[in-house]
């Protein structure tokens, strides 16, 4: 098919900061301010930040600055639990607790939408529990926001955090380039695979996190994606794509729409297996510098 421009809505999870690991890449809420600057400088005018209530305590001013700059805040629960591992009633209380916090800082004022994203993109596996929970979340006024395209930034948090902690410039550069190469390849590859499967241009939702990787690399990732033909579109516009209605009813789908909806060809499965084997052989480099093909590593 002809290469149409990729239309991507960018979203960021775990605002104001991923919890991180104290020994390698501790959480750092000031990332949210730097990332806001990157978005503004890079003219990415729409980006929803999904807030972990527990990480936001005391950071209300920072969250308010994000809103004042015209960007959206969404609900990512208070404690970041896996919805497939806790009781739906307990999970719902966690959503409501984050809702109260967001409401108190005016996140939904002036007609701003209520956006919700599952931690780890995990929905309850049991269909009845899932339906019960999603009905309640939607009754609260939320739109459940899936993510079609993964940057896999979380797989580089430890390698990059460790390199920064050691102040090893060569190592930092190596991890960053690996991330940028892998993320661009994964995003563009998954987007094109989904479009080939749908036989049309799709409006995509991509996600990354408020971690050390986005803090250091988001500006360059935006540049690389633009160089690969991407334009950044508002989330509301992307969510009108029919693919996300299918996500709503899809029984087995997890949050990553492209991975869930595109059936893999036999050739693709063999290639995936072969790459997986070679990655296991190169385990040391994968652990130290991050995976080269993270989308195949799962
Ligand atoms: Zn999260």
PDB file of C-alpha atoms and ligand atoms in Angstrom:
ATOM      1  CA  UNK A   1       0.000   0.000   0.000  1.00  0.00           C
ATOM      2  CA  UNK A   2       1.161   3.597  -0.503  1.00  0.00           C
ATOM      3  CA  UNK A   3       2.958   5.104   2.461  1.00  0.00           C
ATOM      4  CA  UNK A   4       0.417   7.472   3.955  1.00  0.00           C
ATOM      5  CA  UNK A   5       1.599   9.661   6.834  1.00  0.00           C
ATOM      6  CA  UNK A   6       1.447   7.921  10.187  1.00  0.00           C
ATOM      7  CA  UNK A   7      -1.017   9.655  12.477  1.00  0.00           C
ATOM      8  CA  UNK A   8      -0.065   9.174  16.108  1.00  0.00           C
ATOM      9  CA  UNK A   9      -1.566  10.489  19.345  1.00  0.00           C
ATOM     10  CA  UNK A  10       1.111  10.503  22.034  1.00  0.00           C
ATOM     11  CA  UNK A  11       0.224   9.531  25.601  1.00  0.00           C
ATOM     12  CA  UNK A  12       2.429   9.197  28.676  1.00  0.00           C
ATOM     13  CA  UNK A  13       1.758   6.935  31.662  1.00  0.00           C
ATOM     14  CA  UNK A  14       2.800   7.114  35.312  1.00  0.00           C
ATOM     15  CA  UNK A  15       2.699  10.878  35.855  1.00  0.00           C
ATOM     16  CA  UNK A  16       4.356  12.615  37.547  1.00  0.00           C
ATOM     17  CA  UNK A  17       7.020   9.870  37.569  1.00  0.00           C
ATOM     18  CA  UNK A  18       7.383   6.118  37.360  1.00  0.00           C
ATOM     19  CA  UNK A  19       8.016   4.700  40.824  1.00  0.00           C
ATOM     20  CA  UNK A  20      11.448   3.605  39.618  1.00  0.00           C
ATOM     21  CA  UNK A  21      14.054   1.599  41.440  1.00  0.00           C
ATOM     22  CA  UNK A  22      15.851   3.322  44.266  1.00  0.00           C
ATOM     23  CA  UNK A  23      19.208   1.757  43.383  1.00  0.00           C
ATOM     24  CA  UNK A  24      19.277   2.489  39.633  1.00  0.00           C
ATOM     25  CA  UNK A  25      16.616   4.956  38.464  1.00  0.00           C
ATOM     26  CA  UNK A  26      14.647   6.442  41.360  1.00  0.00           C
ATOM     27  CA  UNK A  27      11.360   8.226  40.696  1.00  0.00           C
ATOM     28  CA  UNK A  28      11.710  11.927  39.893  1.00  0.00           C
ATOM     29  CA  UNK A  29       8.554  14.061  39.547  1.00  0.00           C
ATOM     30  CA  UNK A  30      10.548  16.988  38.067  1.00  0.00           C
ATOM     31  CA  UNK A  31      10.655  14.932  34.864  1.00  0.00           C
ATOM     32  CA  UNK A  32       7.124  16.064  34.250  1.00  0.00           C
ATOM     33  CA  UNK A  33       8.251  19.685  33.875  1.00  0.00           C
ATOM     34  CA  UNK A  34      11.111  18.812  31.545  1.00  0.00           C
ATOM     35  CA  UNK A  35       8.900  16.600  29.399  1.00  0.00           C
ATOM     36  CA  UNK A  36       6.315  19.376  29.212  1.00  0.00           C
ATOM     37  CA  UNK A  37       9.047  21.667  27.867  1.00  0.00           C
ATOM     38  CA  UNK A  38      10.062  19.058  25.283  1.00  0.00           C
ATOM     39  CA  UNK A  39       6.478  18.768  24.055  1.00  0.00           C
ATOM     40  CA  UNK A  40       6.087  22.521  23.819  1.00  0.00           C
ATOM     41  CA  UNK A  41       9.415  23.037  22.098  1.00  0.00           C
ATOM     42  CA  UNK A  42       8.728  20.139  19.726  1.00  0.00           C
ATOM     43  CA  UNK A  43       5.250  21.457  18.912  1.00  0.00           C
ATOM     44  CA  UNK A  44       3.511  18.290  20.058  1.00  0.00           C
ATOM     45  CA  UNK A  45       0.336  20.090  21.046  1.00  0.00           C
ATOM     46  CA  UNK A  46      -1.664  17.234  22.508  1.00  0.00           C
ATOM     47  CA  UNK A  47      -0.478  14.671  25.033  1.00  0.00           C
ATOM     48  CA  UNK A  48      -2.468  13.017  27.794  1.00  0.00           C
ATOM     49  CA  UNK A  49      -0.568  12.199  30.995  1.00  0.00           C
ATOM     50  CA  UNK A  50      -2.042   9.343  33.029  1.00  0.00           C
ATOM     51  CA  UNK A  51      -1.559  10.038  36.725  1.00  0.00           C
ATOM     52  CA  UNK A  52      -0.746   7.543  39.485  1.00  0.00           C
ATOM     53  CA  UNK A  53      -2.499   9.073  42.501  1.00  0.00           C
ATOM     54  CA  UNK A  54       0.035   7.697  44.969  1.00  0.00           C
ATOM     55  CA  UNK A  55       2.938   9.364  43.107  1.00  0.00           C
ATOM     56  CA  UNK A  56       1.064  12.670  42.778  1.00  0.00           C
ATOM     57  CA  UNK A  57       0.761  13.515  46.488  1.00  0.00           C
ATOM     58  CA  UNK A  58       2.513  16.854  47.002  1.00  0.00           C
ATOM     59  CA  UNK A  59       2.965  17.347  43.253  1.00  0.00           C
ATOM     60  CA  UNK A  60      -0.336  19.126  42.642  1.00  0.00           C
ATOM     61  CA  UNK A  61       1.355  22.315  41.408  1.00  0.00           C
ATOM     62  CA  UNK A  62       3.263  20.342  38.801  1.00  0.00           C
ATOM     63  CA  UNK A  63       0.103  18.656  37.580  1.00  0.00           C
ATOM     64  CA  UNK A  64      -1.639  22.034  37.448  1.00  0.00           C
ATOM     65  CA  UNK A  65       1.177  23.427  35.276  1.00  0.00           C
ATOM     66  CA  UNK A  66       0.620  20.568  32.827  1.00  0.00           C
ATOM     67  CA  UNK A  67      -3.079  21.487  32.641  1.00  0.00           C
ATOM     68  CA  UNK A  68      -2.356  25.190  32.318  1.00  0.00           C
ATOM     69  CA  UNK A  69      -0.168  24.417  29.288  1.00  0.00           C
ATOM     70  CA  UNK A  70      -3.230  22.914  27.611  1.00  0.00           C
ATOM     71  CA  UNK A  71      -2.438  19.212  28.044  1.00  0.00           C
ATOM     72  CA  UNK A  72      -4.767  16.596  29.527  1.00  0.00           C
ATOM     73  CA  UNK A  73      -4.450  14.575  32.724  1.00  0.00           C
ATOM     74  CA  UNK A  74      -5.996  11.112  32.933  1.00  0.00           C
ATOM     75  CA  UNK A  75      -6.698   8.586  35.667  1.00  0.00           C
ATOM     76  CA  UNK A  76      -4.202   5.718  36.038  1.00  0.00           C
ATOM     77  CA  UNK A  77      -5.590   4.637  39.470  1.00  0.00           C
ATOM     78  CA  UNK A  78      -4.225   5.576  42.880  1.00  0.00           C
ATOM     79  CA  UNK A  79      -1.983   2.607  43.566  1.00  0.00           C
ATOM     80  CA  UNK A  80      -1.203   1.267  40.057  1.00  0.00           C
ATOM     81  CA  UNK A  81      -2.642  -2.215  40.670  1.00  0.00           C
ATOM     82  CA  UNK A  82      -2.971  -4.878  37.990  1.00  0.00           C
ATOM     83  CA  UNK A  83      -6.730  -5.102  37.289  1.00  0.00           C
ATOM     84  CA  UNK A  84      -6.418  -8.803  36.560  1.00  0.00           C
ATOM     85  CA  UNK A  85      -4.958  -9.486  39.996  1.00  0.00           C
ATOM     86  CA  UNK A  86      -7.254  -7.611  42.413  1.00  0.00           C
ATOM     87  CA  UNK A  87     -10.985  -7.754  43.092  1.00  0.00           C
ATOM     88  CA  UNK A  88     -12.931  -5.466  40.729  1.00  0.00           C
ATOM     89  CA  UNK A  89     -14.531  -3.649  43.697  1.00  0.00           C
ATOM     90  CA  UNK A  90     -11.104  -2.917  45.153  1.00  0.00           C
ATOM     91  CA  UNK A  91      -9.792  -1.751  41.774  1.00  0.00           C
ATOM     92  CA  UNK A  92     -12.798   0.539  41.340  1.00  0.00           C
ATOM     93  CA  UNK A  93     -12.129   2.172  44.730  1.00  0.00           C
ATOM     94  CA  UNK A  94      -8.605   2.879  43.526  1.00  0.00           C
ATOM     95  CA  UNK A  95      -9.977   4.521  40.366  1.00  0.00           C
ATOM     96  CA  UNK A  96     -12.339   6.652  42.480  1.00  0.00           C
ATOM     97  CA  UNK A  97      -9.536   7.708  44.800  1.00  0.00           C
ATOM     98  CA  UNK A  98      -7.476   8.968  41.836  1.00  0.00           C
ATOM     99  CA  UNK A  99     -10.616  10.576  40.389  1.00  0.00           C
ATOM    100  CA  UNK A 100     -11.096  12.614  43.569  1.00  0.00           C
ATOM    101  CA  UNK A 101      -7.489  13.801  43.433  1.00  0.00           C
ATOM    102  CA  UNK A 102      -7.713  14.810  39.763  1.00  0.00           C
ATOM    103  CA  UNK A 103     -11.034  16.518  40.337  1.00  0.00           C
ATOM    104  CA  UNK A 104      -9.562  18.545  43.208  1.00  0.00           C
ATOM    105  CA  UNK A 105      -6.908  20.046  40.902  1.00  0.00           C
ATOM    106  CA  UNK A 106      -9.408  20.846  38.162  1.00  0.00           C
ATOM    107  CA  UNK A 107      -8.345  18.136  35.702  1.00  0.00           C
ATOM    108  CA  UNK A 108     -11.877  17.822  34.354  1.00  0.00           C
ATOM    109  CA  UNK A 109     -12.842  21.496  34.448  1.00  0.00           C
ATOM    110  CA  UNK A 110     -13.724  23.449  31.302  1.00  0.00           C
ATOM    111  CA  UNK A 111     -15.197  20.424  29.576  1.00  0.00           C
ATOM    112  CA  UNK A 112     -11.978  18.382  29.635  1.00  0.00           C
ATOM    113  CA  UNK A 113     -12.705  14.689  29.157  1.00  0.00           C
ATOM    114  CA  UNK A 114     -12.290  12.043  31.810  1.00  0.00           C
ATOM    115  CA  UNK A 115      -9.667   9.654  30.446  1.00  0.00           C
ATOM    116  CA  UNK A 116      -8.700   6.384  32.058  1.00  0.00           C
ATOM    117  CA  UNK A 117      -5.906   3.942  31.344  1.00  0.00           C
ATOM    118  CA  UNK A 118      -5.284   0.590  33.011  1.00  0.00           C
ATOM    119  CA  UNK A 119      -1.923   0.133  34.742  1.00  0.00           C
ATOM    120  CA  UNK A 120       0.178  -2.251  32.628  1.00  0.00           C
ATOM    121  CA  UNK A 121      -2.734  -2.024  30.122  1.00  0.00           C
ATOM    122  CA  UNK A 122      -4.143  -5.017  32.001  1.00  0.00           C
ATOM    123  CA  UNK A 123      -7.891  -5.523  31.916  1.00  0.00           C
ATOM    124  CA  UNK A 124      -9.555  -8.189  34.072  1.00  0.00           C
ATOM    125  CA  UNK A 125      -9.185 -11.460  32.194  1.00  0.00           C
ATOM    126  CA  UNK A 126     -12.590 -12.781  33.253  1.00  0.00           C
ATOM    127  CA  UNK A 127     -15.223 -11.427  30.821  1.00  0.00           C
ATOM    128  CA  UNK A 128     -17.924 -10.829  33.453  1.00  0.00           C
ATOM    129  CA  UNK A 129     -15.561  -9.076  35.823  1.00  0.00           C
ATOM    130  CA  UNK A 130     -14.244  -6.996  32.942  1.00  0.00           C
ATOM    131  CA  UNK A 131     -17.727  -5.979  31.877  1.00  0.00           C
ATOM    132  CA  UNK A 132     -18.735  -5.133  35.447  1.00  0.00           C
ATOM    133  CA  UNK A 133     -15.624  -3.012  36.005  1.00  0.00           C
ATOM    134  CA  UNK A 134     -15.691  -1.225  32.651  1.00  0.00           C
ATOM    135  CA  UNK A 135     -19.386  -0.383  33.062  1.00  0.00           C
ATOM    136  CA  UNK A 136     -18.585   1.212  36.439  1.00  0.00           C
ATOM    137  CA  UNK A 137     -15.594   3.127  35.108  1.00  0.00           C
ATOM    138  CA  UNK A 138     -17.650   4.430  32.197  1.00  0.00           C
ATOM    139  CA  UNK A 139     -20.493   5.322  34.574  1.00  0.00           C
ATOM    140  CA  UNK A 140     -17.995   7.589  36.334  1.00  0.00           C
ATOM    141  CA  UNK A 141     -17.767   9.393  32.988  1.00  0.00           C
ATOM    142  CA  UNK A 142     -14.493   7.907  31.801  1.00  0.00           C
ATOM    143  CA  UNK A 143     -13.331   6.959  28.360  1.00  0.00           C
ATOM    144  CA  UNK A 144     -11.036   3.941  28.662  1.00  0.00           C
ATOM    145  CA  UNK A 145      -7.973   4.729  26.566  1.00  0.00           C
ATOM    146  CA  UNK A 146      -6.148   1.774  25.017  1.00  0.00           C
ATOM    147  CA  UNK A 147      -2.744   2.039  23.420  1.00  0.00           C
ATOM    148  CA  UNK A 148      -2.015   0.647  20.021  1.00  0.00           C
ATOM    149  CA  UNK A 149       1.694   1.290  19.809  1.00  0.00           C
ATOM    150  CA  UNK A 150       4.330   0.630  22.448  1.00  0.00           C
ATOM    151  CA  UNK A 151       7.633   2.520  22.684  1.00  0.00           C
ATOM    152  CA  UNK A 152       8.972  -0.177  25.072  1.00  0.00           C
ATOM    153  CA  UNK A 153      10.721   2.581  27.041  1.00  0.00           C
ATOM    154  CA  UNK A 154      10.205   0.621  30.276  1.00  0.00           C
ATOM    155  CA  UNK A 155      12.561  -2.082  29.009  1.00  0.00           C
ATOM    156  CA  UNK A 156      15.368   0.497  28.905  1.00  0.00           C
ATOM    157  CA  UNK A 157      14.768   2.129  32.313  1.00  0.00           C
ATOM    158  CA  UNK A 158      17.195  -0.073  34.224  1.00  0.00           C
ATOM    159  CA  UNK A 159      19.993  -0.123  31.591  1.00  0.00           C
ATOM    160  CA  UNK A 160      19.813   3.656  31.182  1.00  0.00           C
ATOM    161  CA  UNK A 161      19.375   4.370  34.905  1.00  0.00           C
ATOM    162  CA  UNK A 162      22.413   2.251  35.680  1.00  0.00           C
ATOM    163  CA  UNK A 163      24.510   3.996  33.007  1.00  0.00           C
ATOM    164  CA  UNK A 164      23.513   7.437  34.290  1.00  0.00           C
ATOM    165  CA  UNK A 165      24.260   6.413  37.887  1.00  0.00           C
ATOM    166  CA  UNK A 166      27.768   5.408  36.756  1.00  0.00           C
ATOM    167  CA  UNK A 167      28.157   8.657  34.806  1.00  0.00           C
ATOM    168  CA  UNK A 168      29.448   6.581  31.934  1.00  0.00           C
ATOM    169  CA  UNK A 169      28.920   8.771  28.860  1.00  0.00           C
ATOM    170  CA  UNK A 170      29.770   6.124  26.251  1.00  0.00           C
ATOM    171  CA  UNK A 171      27.428   3.669  27.870  1.00  0.00           C
ATOM    172  CA  UNK A 172      24.634   6.237  28.168  1.00  0.00           C
ATOM    173  CA  UNK A 173      24.946   7.046  24.471  1.00  0.00           C
ATOM    174  CA  UNK A 174      24.861   3.388  23.537  1.00  0.00           C
ATOM    175  CA  UNK A 175      21.675   2.674  25.529  1.00  0.00           C
ATOM    176  CA  UNK A 176      19.963   5.809  24.237  1.00  0.00           C
ATOM    177  CA  UNK A 177      20.677   4.984  20.604  1.00  0.00           C
ATOM    178  CA  UNK A 178      19.481   1.425  21.150  1.00  0.00           C
ATOM    179  CA  UNK A 179      16.243   2.728  22.659  1.00  0.00           C
ATOM    180  CA  UNK A 180      15.663   5.258  19.867  1.00  0.00           C
ATOM    181  CA  UNK A 181      16.337   2.668  17.172  1.00  0.00           C
ATOM    182  CA  UNK A 182      14.196   0.001  18.832  1.00  0.00           C
ATOM    183  CA  UNK A 183      11.295   2.356  19.643  1.00  0.00           C
ATOM    184  CA  UNK A 184      11.155   3.878  16.162  1.00  0.00           C
ATOM    185  CA  UNK A 185      11.355   0.454  14.558  1.00  0.00           C
ATOM    186  CA  UNK A 186       8.649  -0.968  16.853  1.00  0.00           C
ATOM    187  CA  UNK A 187       6.284   1.990  16.470  1.00  0.00           C
ATOM    188  CA  UNK A 188       6.568   2.328  12.722  1.00  0.00           C
ATOM    189  CA  UNK A 189       6.610  -1.457  12.179  1.00  0.00           C
ATOM    190  CA  UNK A 190       3.530  -2.113  14.333  1.00  0.00           C
ATOM    191  CA  UNK A 191       1.688   0.862  12.839  1.00  0.00           C
ATOM    192  CA  UNK A 192       2.340  -0.305   9.285  1.00  0.00           C
ATOM    193  CA  UNK A 193       1.447  -3.923  10.139  1.00  0.00           C
ATOM    194  CA  UNK A 194      -1.870  -2.785  11.598  1.00  0.00           C
ATOM    195  CA  UNK A 195      -2.590  -0.594   8.567  1.00  0.00           C
ATOM    196  CA  UNK A 196      -1.767  -3.413   6.162  1.00  0.00           C
ATOM    197  CA  UNK A 197      -4.100  -5.674   8.139  1.00  0.00           C
ATOM    198  CA  UNK A 198      -6.903  -3.087   8.111  1.00  0.00           C
ATOM    199  CA  UNK A 199      -6.148  -2.063   4.510  1.00  0.00           C
ATOM    200  CA  UNK A 200      -6.438   1.604   5.414  1.00  0.00           C
ATOM    201  CA  UNK A 201      -4.712   4.382   7.304  1.00  0.00           C
ATOM    202  CA  UNK A 202      -5.312   4.080  11.073  1.00  0.00           C
ATOM    203  CA  UNK A 203      -5.131   6.746  13.767  1.00  0.00           C
ATOM    204  CA  UNK A 204      -2.768   5.307  16.356  1.00  0.00           C
ATOM    205  CA  UNK A 205      -2.336   5.833  20.082  1.00  0.00           C
ATOM    206  CA  UNK A 206       1.256   5.427  21.248  1.00  0.00           C
ATOM    207  CA  UNK A 207       2.470   5.346  24.815  1.00  0.00           C
ATOM    208  CA  UNK A 208       5.607   5.885  26.866  1.00  0.00           C
ATOM    209  CA  UNK A 209       6.179   6.639  30.555  1.00  0.00           C
ATOM    210  CA  UNK A 210       7.445   9.440  32.788  1.00  0.00           C
ATOM    211  CA  UNK A 211      10.714   7.613  33.314  1.00  0.00           C
ATOM    212  CA  UNK A 212      14.379   8.350  32.817  1.00  0.00           C
ATOM    213  CA  UNK A 213      14.166   7.170  29.182  1.00  0.00           C
ATOM    214  CA  UNK A 214      11.462   9.660  28.164  1.00  0.00           C
ATOM    215  CA  UNK A 215      13.156  12.342  30.259  1.00  0.00           C
ATOM    216  CA  UNK A 216      16.368  12.013  28.254  1.00  0.00           C
ATOM    217  CA  UNK A 217      15.151  10.783  24.845  1.00  0.00           C
ATOM    218  CA  UNK A 218      11.624  12.014  24.102  1.00  0.00           C
ATOM    219  CA  UNK A 219      12.820  15.009  22.075  1.00  0.00           C
ATOM    220  CA  UNK A 220      14.887  12.780  19.796  1.00  0.00           C
ATOM    221  CA  UNK A 221      12.122  10.176  19.557  1.00  0.00           C
ATOM    222  CA  UNK A 222       9.706  12.859  18.366  1.00  0.00           C
ATOM    223  CA  UNK A 223      12.266  13.963  15.754  1.00  0.00           C
ATOM    224  CA  UNK A 224      12.863  10.403  14.574  1.00  0.00           C
ATOM    225  CA  UNK A 225       9.166   9.660  14.266  1.00  0.00           C
ATOM    226  CA  UNK A 226       8.613  12.848  12.288  1.00  0.00           C
ATOM    227  CA  UNK A 227      11.528  11.876  10.042  1.00  0.00           C
ATOM    228  CA  UNK A 228       9.778   8.507   9.522  1.00  0.00           C
ATOM    229  CA  UNK A 229       6.682  10.365   8.303  1.00  0.00           C
ATOM    230  CA  UNK A 230       4.656  10.644  11.510  1.00  0.00           C
ATOM    231  CA  UNK A 231       2.407  13.534  12.437  1.00  0.00           C
ATOM    232  CA  UNK A 232       1.087  13.990  15.959  1.00  0.00           C
ATOM    233  CA  UNK A 233      -2.682  14.212  16.232  1.00  0.00           C
ATOM    234  CA  UNK A 234      -4.981  14.949  19.187  1.00  0.00           C
ATOM    235  CA  UNK A 235      -6.025  11.941  21.277  1.00  0.00           C
ATOM    236  CA  UNK A 236      -9.740  12.719  20.781  1.00  0.00           C
ATOM    237  CA  UNK A 237      -9.222  12.476  17.049  1.00  0.00           C
ATOM    238  CA  UNK A 238      -7.306   9.188  17.278  1.00  0.00           C
ATOM    239  CA  UNK A 239      -9.945   7.659  19.550  1.00  0.00           C
ATOM    240  CA  UNK A 240     -12.541   8.125  16.813  1.00  0.00           C
ATOM    241  CA  UNK A 241     -10.773   5.432  14.834  1.00  0.00           C
ATOM    242  CA  UNK A 242     -13.082   2.382  14.628  1.00  0.00           C
ATOM    243  CA  UNK A 243     -10.264   0.155  15.781  1.00  0.00           C
ATOM    244  CA  UNK A 244     -10.795   1.325  19.360  1.00  0.00           C
ATOM    245  CA  UNK A 245     -14.469   0.367  19.297  1.00  0.00           C
ATOM    246  CA  UNK A 246     -13.332  -3.127  18.456  1.00  0.00           C
ATOM    247  CA  UNK A 247     -10.962  -2.957  21.390  1.00  0.00           C
ATOM    248  CA  UNK A 248     -13.940  -2.188  23.642  1.00  0.00           C
ATOM    249  CA  UNK A 249     -15.707  -5.402  22.757  1.00  0.00           C
ATOM    250  CA  UNK A 250     -12.719  -7.594  21.927  1.00  0.00           C
ATOM    251  CA  UNK A 251     -12.798 -10.376  24.526  1.00  0.00           C
ATOM    252  CA  UNK A 252      -9.165 -11.350  24.521  1.00  0.00           C
ATOM    253  CA  UNK A 253      -7.510  -8.077  23.641  1.00  0.00           C
ATOM    254  CA  UNK A 254      -5.111  -6.566  26.047  1.00  0.00           C
ATOM    255  CA  UNK A 255      -4.248  -2.919  25.833  1.00  0.00           C
ATOM    256  CA  UNK A 256      -1.839  -3.177  22.921  1.00  0.00           C
ATOM    257  CA  UNK A 257      -4.221  -3.035  20.008  1.00  0.00           C
ATOM    258  CA  UNK A 258      -1.743  -3.678  17.194  1.00  0.00           C
ATOM    259  CA  UNK A 259      -0.334  -6.781  18.864  1.00  0.00           C
ATOM    260  CA  UNK A 260      -3.793  -8.087  19.729  1.00  0.00           C
ATOM    261  CA  UNK A 261      -5.498  -7.567  16.390  1.00  0.00           C
ATOM    262  CA  UNK A 262      -2.853  -8.447  13.833  1.00  0.00           C
ATOM    263  CA  UNK A 263      -2.614 -12.204  13.379  1.00  0.00           C
ATOM    264  CA  UNK A 264       0.944 -13.338  12.869  1.00  0.00           C
ATOM    265  CA  UNK A 265       1.869 -15.139   9.711  1.00  0.00           C
ATOM    266  CA  UNK A 266       3.760 -18.414   9.917  1.00  0.00           C
ATOM    267  CA  UNK A 267       6.834 -16.702   8.452  1.00  0.00           C
ATOM    268  CA  UNK A 268       6.481 -13.962  11.052  1.00  0.00           C
ATOM    269  CA  UNK A 269       6.221 -16.485  13.876  1.00  0.00           C
ATOM    270  CA  UNK A 270       9.320 -18.333  12.671  1.00  0.00           C
ATOM    271  CA  UNK A 271      11.246 -15.075  12.396  1.00  0.00           C
ATOM    272  CA  UNK A 272      10.110 -14.102  15.875  1.00  0.00           C
ATOM    273  CA  UNK A 273      11.294 -17.427  17.251  1.00  0.00           C
ATOM    274  CA  UNK A 274      14.659 -17.108  15.475  1.00  0.00           C
ATOM    275  CA  UNK A 275      15.192 -13.568  16.728  1.00  0.00           C
ATOM    276  CA  UNK A 276      14.119 -14.655  20.207  1.00  0.00           C
ATOM    277  CA  UNK A 277      16.730 -17.427  20.183  1.00  0.00           C
ATOM    278  CA  UNK A 278      19.491 -15.083  19.038  1.00  0.00           C
ATOM    279  CA  UNK A 279      18.445 -12.594  21.708  1.00  0.00           C
ATOM    280  CA  UNK A 280      18.708 -15.216  24.408  1.00  0.00           C
ATOM    281  CA  UNK A 281      22.238 -15.943  23.195  1.00  0.00           C
ATOM    282  CA  UNK A 282      23.002 -12.228  23.448  1.00  0.00           C
ATOM    283  CA  UNK A 283      21.473 -12.004  26.895  1.00  0.00           C
ATOM    284  CA  UNK A 284      24.252  -9.971  28.423  1.00  0.00           C
ATOM    285  CA  UNK A 285      23.934  -7.131  25.915  1.00  0.00           C
ATOM    286  CA  UNK A 286      20.135  -7.219  26.180  1.00  0.00           C
ATOM    287  CA  UNK A 287      20.357  -6.779  29.938  1.00  0.00           C
ATOM    288  CA  UNK A 288      23.127  -4.199  29.921  1.00  0.00           C
ATOM    289  CA  UNK A 289      22.064  -2.014  27.006  1.00  0.00           C
ATOM    290  CA  UNK A 290      18.390  -2.895  26.442  1.00  0.00           C
ATOM    291  CA  UNK A 291      16.736  -5.099  23.796  1.00  0.00           C
ATOM    292  CA  UNK A 292      17.230  -4.346  20.115  1.00  0.00           C
ATOM    293  CA  UNK A 293      13.885  -5.819  19.110  1.00  0.00           C
ATOM    294  CA  UNK A 294      11.758  -5.512  22.246  1.00  0.00           C
ATOM    295  CA  UNK A 295       8.511  -6.241  20.426  1.00  0.00           C
ATOM    296  CA  UNK A 296       9.870  -9.653  19.528  1.00  0.00           C
ATOM    297  CA  UNK A 297      11.268 -10.336  22.961  1.00  0.00           C
ATOM    298  CA  UNK A 298       7.939 -10.848  24.700  1.00  0.00           C
TER     299      UNK A 298
HETATM  300 ZN1  LIG B   1       1.464   2.661  34.436  1.00  0.00          ZN
END
